[in-house]
Amino acid sequence: MDEFSEVCRKQELDPLIIEDMLNENHLPKVEIFEHLVFLIARIFPDKEDLSRSSMVCLILGEHFVLSYEPGFSFFDSLLAPLKIHERASKSPESLFLSLCDGVVDSYLPLSTCLHRQADMMEEEALDQPGKDFSIRFQQLYKILGNCRRAVSIFHEDFMKLTPLNTPLISKSSQHILNDIRDHLRGAFQMLETNGSLLISIRGLYQDAVRQRQSEIIQHLTFITSIFIPLSFVTGIYGMNFVNLPLLESHYGYLVIFLLMILIAAWMWIFFKRRLKE
Amino acid sequence: MDEFSEVCRKQELDPLIIEDMLNENHLPKVEIFEHLVFLIARIFPDKEDLSRSSMVCLILGEHFVLSYEPGFSFFDSLLAPLKIHERASKSPESLFLSLCDGVVDSYLPLSTCLHRQADMMEEEALDQPGKDFSIRFQQLYKILGNCRRAVSIFHEDFMKLTPLNTPLISKSSQHILNDIRDHLRGAFQMLETNGSLLISIRGLYQDAVRQRQSEIIQHLTFITSIFIPLSFVTGIYGMNFVNLPLLESHYGYLVIFLLMILIAAWMWIFFKRRLKE
Amino acid sequence: MDEFSEVCRKQELDPLIIEDMLNENHLPKVEIFEHLVFLIARIFPDKEDLSRSSMVCLILGEHFVLSYEPGFSFFDSLLAPLKIHERASKSPESLFLSLCDGVVDSYLPLSTCLHRQADMMEEEALDQPGKDFSIRFQQLYKILGNCRRAVSIFHEDFMKLTPLNTPLISKSSQHILNDIRDHLRGAFQMLETNGSLLISIRGLYQDAVRQRQSEIIQHLTFITSIFIPLSFVTGIYGMNFVNLPLLESHYGYLVIFLLMILIAAWMWIFFKRRLKE
Amino acid sequence: MDEFSEVCRKQELDPLIIEDMLNENHLPKVEIFEHLVFLIARIFPDKEDLSRSSMVCLILGEHFVLSYEPGFSFFDSLLAPLKIHERASKSPESLFLSLCDGVVDSYLPLSTCLHRQADMMEEEALDQPGKDFSIRFQQLYKILGNCRRAVSIFHEDFMKLTPLNTPLISKSSQHILNDIRDHLRGAFQMLETNGSLLISIRGLYQDAVRQRQSEIIQHLTFITSIFIPLSFVTGIYGMNFVNLPLLESHYGYLVIFLLMILIAAWMWIFFKRRLKE
Amino acid sequence: MDEFSEVCRKQELDPLIIEDMLNENHLPKVEIFEHLVFLIARIFPDKEDLSRSSMVCLILGEHFVLSYEPGFSFFDSLLAPLKIHERASKSPESLFLSLCDGVVDSYLPLSTCLHRQADMMEEEALDQPGKDFSIRFQQLYKILGNCRRAVSIFHEDFMKLTPLNTPLISKSSQHILNDIRDHLRGAFQMLETNGSLLISIRGLYQDAVRQRQSEIIQHLTFITSIFIPLSFVTGIYGMNFVNLPLLESHYGYLVIFLLMILIAAWMWIFFKRRLKE
């Protein structure tokens, strides 16, 4: 932290900027000061656990670019391909923009990864949703919500960054800015698509549960419709009356069996017709 | 690709434009440069498989129109009716606009086709939704989502293309632009209509499932209400008590049969009245 | 059609206008040209079948008003009360505005008619929704959607028609324009109200279906709770064991009947208490 | 009506204004003419029957304020506390604004009354929703919709009334206007809150119905799970086979009773465990 | 109240301001007068009972800051760390802004607290929602609604407070204003996140209820499918026919027991297969 405060002091950063940088849960933002552009974005360093996002900060001054990323090295990995003299030869503005571009480019694989997960859930919902479907769905839903928030706020604030608003961005960079915005819009659109896909998946899942319940009830009704009337017939001939017809006759039970088969067939047909109605 | 890069080099296209052109999943956009208008749209070449869309690019320069369509020949088919000298005699601007018009006109049969499919699903939902209704519904829903996205983003970006924003579009083309926008709005409106139709179809389907389940339960209840009390009566006379009344009497069973008919009738009426409540 | 093309040629109408006029499914629009105002609206000529709408076109030029209505005579009926010299004495502008007013005024009975139908559906949903409720609901829902679309797009586009945008509308007509807009807004608001009413009616219907299902299940449970335990008791005394208690006693069966009455009463109370929980 | 038309003629009111005043279902609006401000609002005179709203009109001219309220005396009751010379001494502008304020102030008790009703419905939905819950809910929902519409359109249109738009409102009244708007916003917010409360109440009600149905089914299943296996056992010993084991033994029936108790206990446990799953 | 009215009179506050200050249910607002800024916010003093919010008022004049908080001492606790001479040395503007900041900072723990409660409800909904889940959910939902309203209206109105709109805020305070707005946006975003989380929790709860009901019905169907056919078989051999086959045979009952086991197994398999379908 000593190095951190030293740099801050040397560049005479506003205390409010420093406060924002130290709040690791800060929302993305772009703030334009007279001689500074201050940008906070959120990235998702761990592709296995998208529920955790990290803050990265960039400060563009007249003669410098400051980056601050607590606890990992996203910018370092972006800058790694550049040799030292290449870095030195770049203007602060172009360095700043290419770092922004790196942040935005990191959103695309994110969207793709979420899309793949959503597709898998969709297939499961259409086929055989398991017991823990709800739990996994809710997790994915919350992760997507976090990503959307991170990207949409950044997208919105990034609009402020135009050559008109700050002299630190030259007019000739306009098309690079446009390109970054395009990618941001692309990532945002893809997350939105995922969002509406997820909502329709919840609908599919609920339909599947309802459908399955409907089938079980159908099964129950089928079994009951067939056997309850038959049991009634056996009940009749189980009564101990002295002279029930057929009881004493030699093939009486065959007559009754025939009757039962007729009743079962009739119930079957009645049930099937009822279903079709 | 050699030809592609050669043309790019000759026209001194910005590397960012070339990068966008090579990304076949790029969202629609209209970007206005100082001496160029760069337009990406998505079309749906295969009317049988609307889930796949393709990118087409158009570049309008001061003295040329460049078209780029990876893997098929949509623009060629648009230009086919024109003879070579007709093409040559057209200004770049009017060629560009008529190609845009061709793209937009390709959206209308799309909407019509989706509308027909939605109508078919609606009929099925109201009549007898099959087992795979959910799966087909979800497919249609996703296709519609893709089309809507493609058209709505294009619609939004196309608004930027006015004589005020670029000298490449002359004032006299304003009414052609308006006409293209009108068609775009028409296609978009039709897709929106389809979207809300689809949502109401899902509601219909759910109502149908619920209604059917309700009828099955009604059937179950009906059968049970009639036969369970009757079985109870047979159970009574199946008991082995020594002196149950009527048991020894000659027509005792007829009395009991009469009683059972009365009970069944009463249950029937009770059940029907309960339904009406 | 000859007359149609002749008029078009004489007034030197733009081919794009003619194309729009020939497309009978065109969405409402107001387009302002330098020396023309071109307006398309959709009206609902048949109050019995609101699912079909027809296009009417109006063109206001400096010295003329052209109306075009394929296949029926809505404007004729509007103009019928005016005598020929009265028509001649009106300025094109005031004629145009009074025709617009006529179109907008035709929307109000429409809203009222839809409202009456929605009210009838509401009553049915609260009382005893029939088997074809869903089908009729869906029809009404789609008709309302069509009307809303027709009115809302017209409403939106009509805003463009101000004295600021075109010299064909004089400043003194501003209050007539305001009045037309007011009526348009009134019609639109009423359709919106109907829309949200319809949505709440769907909810009522679903609640009614659910409520009825709940009652049927209650009935089933009631019958089952009472008779299944009783049947069990009869089953016990139907067993062929040699020395079941009470079996040989003279009033054994009366004791068992008493027991059964007690069980039934207990089940009744248990069931009712369970419901209250 | 004679007095009405005389006043209209004397103040030379525009016929369109008169037409609006005679339409008792007119939506709220504020219209600004060159020498007039014309305002329509809807108030709810009968606190017992909020489904009926009435129109009140105000016209502010350079030297007069006209009020028109068909069929009752809302403004009279507002003006009653003022003595005649006080009324005379007030400027038209301040009279107009205090009448507007009176209209807006009448919305607050309305919101409070609706809120109390919504609270009562909420309590009922959480406790024991009665049979006619749906009907009363729908009534309240529609009343709230009417109030919201009346207030929101008025709120929107009232924004037009600024010293910038009309010379009839002096700059020094700006803070009174702000105050009225504040109250209007407060009333509107409260109605919106009620609206979202009502929607959540519908959800509560549906949950309660679903919950109760679930409990009834649970009851049914419980009774069935216990007694159906027991009845099966009695059925076995009711069969007329010659040498079923235990049948001839002295305490056979006790063994079977024990068995039945074991089965019942097992079913009980099985059922309870199934519920917990 | 004497002190209150004395201060009001001394600072010559507008009666409308005083009226607003005395209405303890007033919505948040920021109003800019010529020589005053009047701000009302709502804070939540009791972290245990978030359903009650209190009003705090701030007035910034040219040479003074007035604070008014009926019934408790929020501002006092904010000012407590400052020594008296420090307070005196601060300009009214910076005192006003730091009090605003204090209000906004009080929203963050609020959001966190609500988030924790929502998380607990989510866990319960996914695991075993209790009987009173609905009631507690509805409470949390309403509290969240209140907080959102309080924060969102304040957020919206606070936008008006810029150096452009009032000379009481100097340009050099712009970055402090931005910082306050940032925090306000952060709090608002967090409440929005909670809101959509709560809605998804309601969905989870409903899914859980539906799932449980489905399982109970499955249990019922399972028991019924197995035992009803078996009872039918016992019924057949309970009939009193003279020469039912097997009845007299020595091991007849064993044959029938075998048959019953086969039937039960077949029903089991049939049921399981039906579930998988």
Short mmCIF file of C-alpha atoms in Angstrom, two decimals, chain A residues 160-272:
data_model
loop_
_atom_site.label_atom_id
_atom_site.label_comp_id
_atom_site.label_asym_id
_atom_site.label_seq_id
_atom_site.Cartn_x
_atom_site.Cartn_y
_atom_site.Cartn_z
CA LYS A 160 -19.58 10.09 -21.82
CA LEU A 161 -16.07 9.49 -23.14
CA THR A 162 -15.98 11.58 -26.32
CA PRO A 163 -13.50 14.09 -27.70
CA LEU A 164 -16.14 16.74 -27.01
CA ASN A 165 -16.09 16.14 -23.27
CA THR A 166 -12.39 15.92 -22.60
CA PRO A 167 -9.28 17.21 -24.35
CA LEU A 168 -7.48 14.03 -23.33
CA ILE A 169 -9.17 12.08 -26.12
CA SER A 170 -8.17 13.35 -29.54
CA LYS A 171 -10.58 13.48 -32.44
CA SER A 172 -8.61 10.91 -34.40
CA SER A 173 -9.40 8.32 -31.72
CA GLN A 174 -13.11 8.63 -32.35
CA HIS A 175 -13.23 5.52 -34.52
CA ILE A 176 -11.37 3.48 -31.88
CA LEU A 177 -13.88 4.67 -29.30
CA ASN A 178 -16.69 3.69 -31.68
CA ASP A 179 -15.15 0.28 -32.07
CA ILE A 180 -14.92 -0.26 -28.29
CA ARG A 181 -18.54 0.86 -27.90
CA ASP A 182 -19.57 -1.53 -30.64
CA HIS A 183 -17.97 -4.43 -28.83
CA LEU A 184 -19.52 -3.29 -25.57
CA ARG A 185 -22.89 -3.16 -27.25
CA GLY A 186 -22.31 -6.59 -28.71
CA ALA A 187 -21.47 -8.06 -25.29
CA PHE A 188 -24.44 -6.29 -23.74
CA GLN A 189 -26.81 -7.53 -26.44
CA MET A 190 -25.59 -11.06 -25.96
CA LEU A 191 -26.17 -10.85 -22.19
CA GLU A 192 -29.65 -9.46 -22.80
CA THR A 193 -30.36 -12.34 -25.16
CA ASN A 194 -29.20 -14.74 -22.48
CA GLY A 195 -31.45 -13.00 -20.00
CA SER A 196 -34.57 -13.45 -22.07
CA LEU A 197 -33.49 -17.00 -22.89
CA LEU A 198 -33.24 -17.78 -19.17
CA ILE A 199 -36.70 -16.39 -18.53
CA SER A 200 -38.15 -18.56 -21.26
CA ILE A 201 -36.28 -21.55 -19.79
CA ARG A 202 -37.99 -20.98 -16.45
CA GLY A 203 -41.26 -21.11 -18.35
CA LEU A 204 -40.23 -24.36 -20.03
CA TYR A 205 -39.29 -25.88 -16.71
CA GLN A 206 -42.61 -24.94 -15.16
CA ASP A 207 -44.45 -26.33 -18.16
CA ALA A 208 -42.50 -29.57 -17.81
CA VAL A 209 -43.36 -29.90 -14.12
CA ARG A 210 -47.01 -29.17 -14.85
CA GLN A 211 -47.03 -31.59 -17.76
CA ARG A 212 -45.53 -34.34 -15.67
CA GLN A 213 -47.99 -33.76 -12.85
CA SER A 214 -50.80 -33.86 -15.38
CA GLU A 215 -49.57 -37.23 -16.63
CA ILE A 216 -49.32 -38.70 -13.15
CA ILE A 217 -52.87 -37.61 -12.41
CA GLN A 218 -53.93 -39.14 -15.69
CA HIS A 219 -52.31 -42.41 -14.66
CA LEU A 220 -54.03 -42.31 -11.29
CA THR A 221 -57.37 -41.62 -12.89
CA PHE A 222 -56.89 -44.38 -15.41
CA ILE A 223 -56.11 -47.03 -12.78
CA THR A 224 -58.93 -45.84 -10.56
CA SER A 225 -61.51 -45.67 -13.36
CA ILE A 226 -60.80 -49.24 -14.38
CA PHE A 227 -60.54 -50.97 -11.02
CA ILE A 228 -63.00 -49.16 -8.78
CA PRO A 229 -66.09 -50.27 -10.76
CA LEU A 230 -64.69 -53.79 -11.01
CA SER A 231 -64.12 -53.93 -7.27
CA PHE A 232 -67.67 -52.82 -6.82
CA VAL A 233 -68.87 -55.82 -8.85
CA THR A 234 -66.76 -58.19 -6.77
CA GLY A 235 -68.16 -56.46 -3.70
CA ILE A 236 -71.68 -57.24 -4.86
CA TYR A 237 -70.95 -60.93 -5.18
CA GLY A 238 -69.12 -60.83 -1.91
CA MET A 239 -72.34 -59.94 -0.11
CA ASN A 240 -73.80 -62.70 1.95
CA PHE A 241 -77.37 -62.53 0.66
CA VAL A 242 -79.03 -65.89 0.40
CA ASN A 243 -80.29 -65.81 -3.12
CA LEU A 244 -78.21 -63.46 -5.21
CA PRO A 245 -78.80 -64.41 -8.84
CA LEU A 246 -76.08 -66.46 -10.59
CA LEU A 247 -74.38 -67.28 -7.32
CA GLU A 248 -75.38 -70.89 -7.29
CA SER A 249 -75.19 -71.37 -11.05
CA HIS A 250 -72.31 -73.45 -12.36
CA TYR A 251 -70.74 -70.89 -14.69
CA GLY A 252 -72.06 -67.82 -12.88
CA TYR A 253 -68.59 -66.55 -12.23
CA LEU A 254 -67.82 -66.65 -15.94
CA VAL A 255 -70.82 -64.45 -16.66
CA ILE A 256 -69.60 -62.00 -14.08
CA PHE A 257 -66.05 -62.09 -15.47
CA LEU A 258 -67.46 -61.25 -18.87
CA LEU A 259 -69.45 -58.42 -17.32
CA MET A 260 -66.31 -57.13 -15.66
CA ILE A 261 -64.40 -57.18 -18.92
CA LEU A 262 -67.20 -55.22 -20.55
CA ILE A 263 -67.21 -52.67 -17.74
CA ALA A 264 -63.42 -52.29 -17.92
CA ALA A 265 -63.57 -51.80 -21.69
CA TRP A 266 -66.34 -49.28 -21.33
CA MET A 267 -64.42 -47.38 -18.64
CA TRP A 268 -61.35 -47.38 -20.84
CA ILE A 269 -63.26 -45.92 -23.75
CA PHE A 270 -65.08 -43.42 -21.52
CA PHE A 271 -61.77 -42.26 -20.07
CA LYS A 272 -60.08 -41.93 -23.43
#
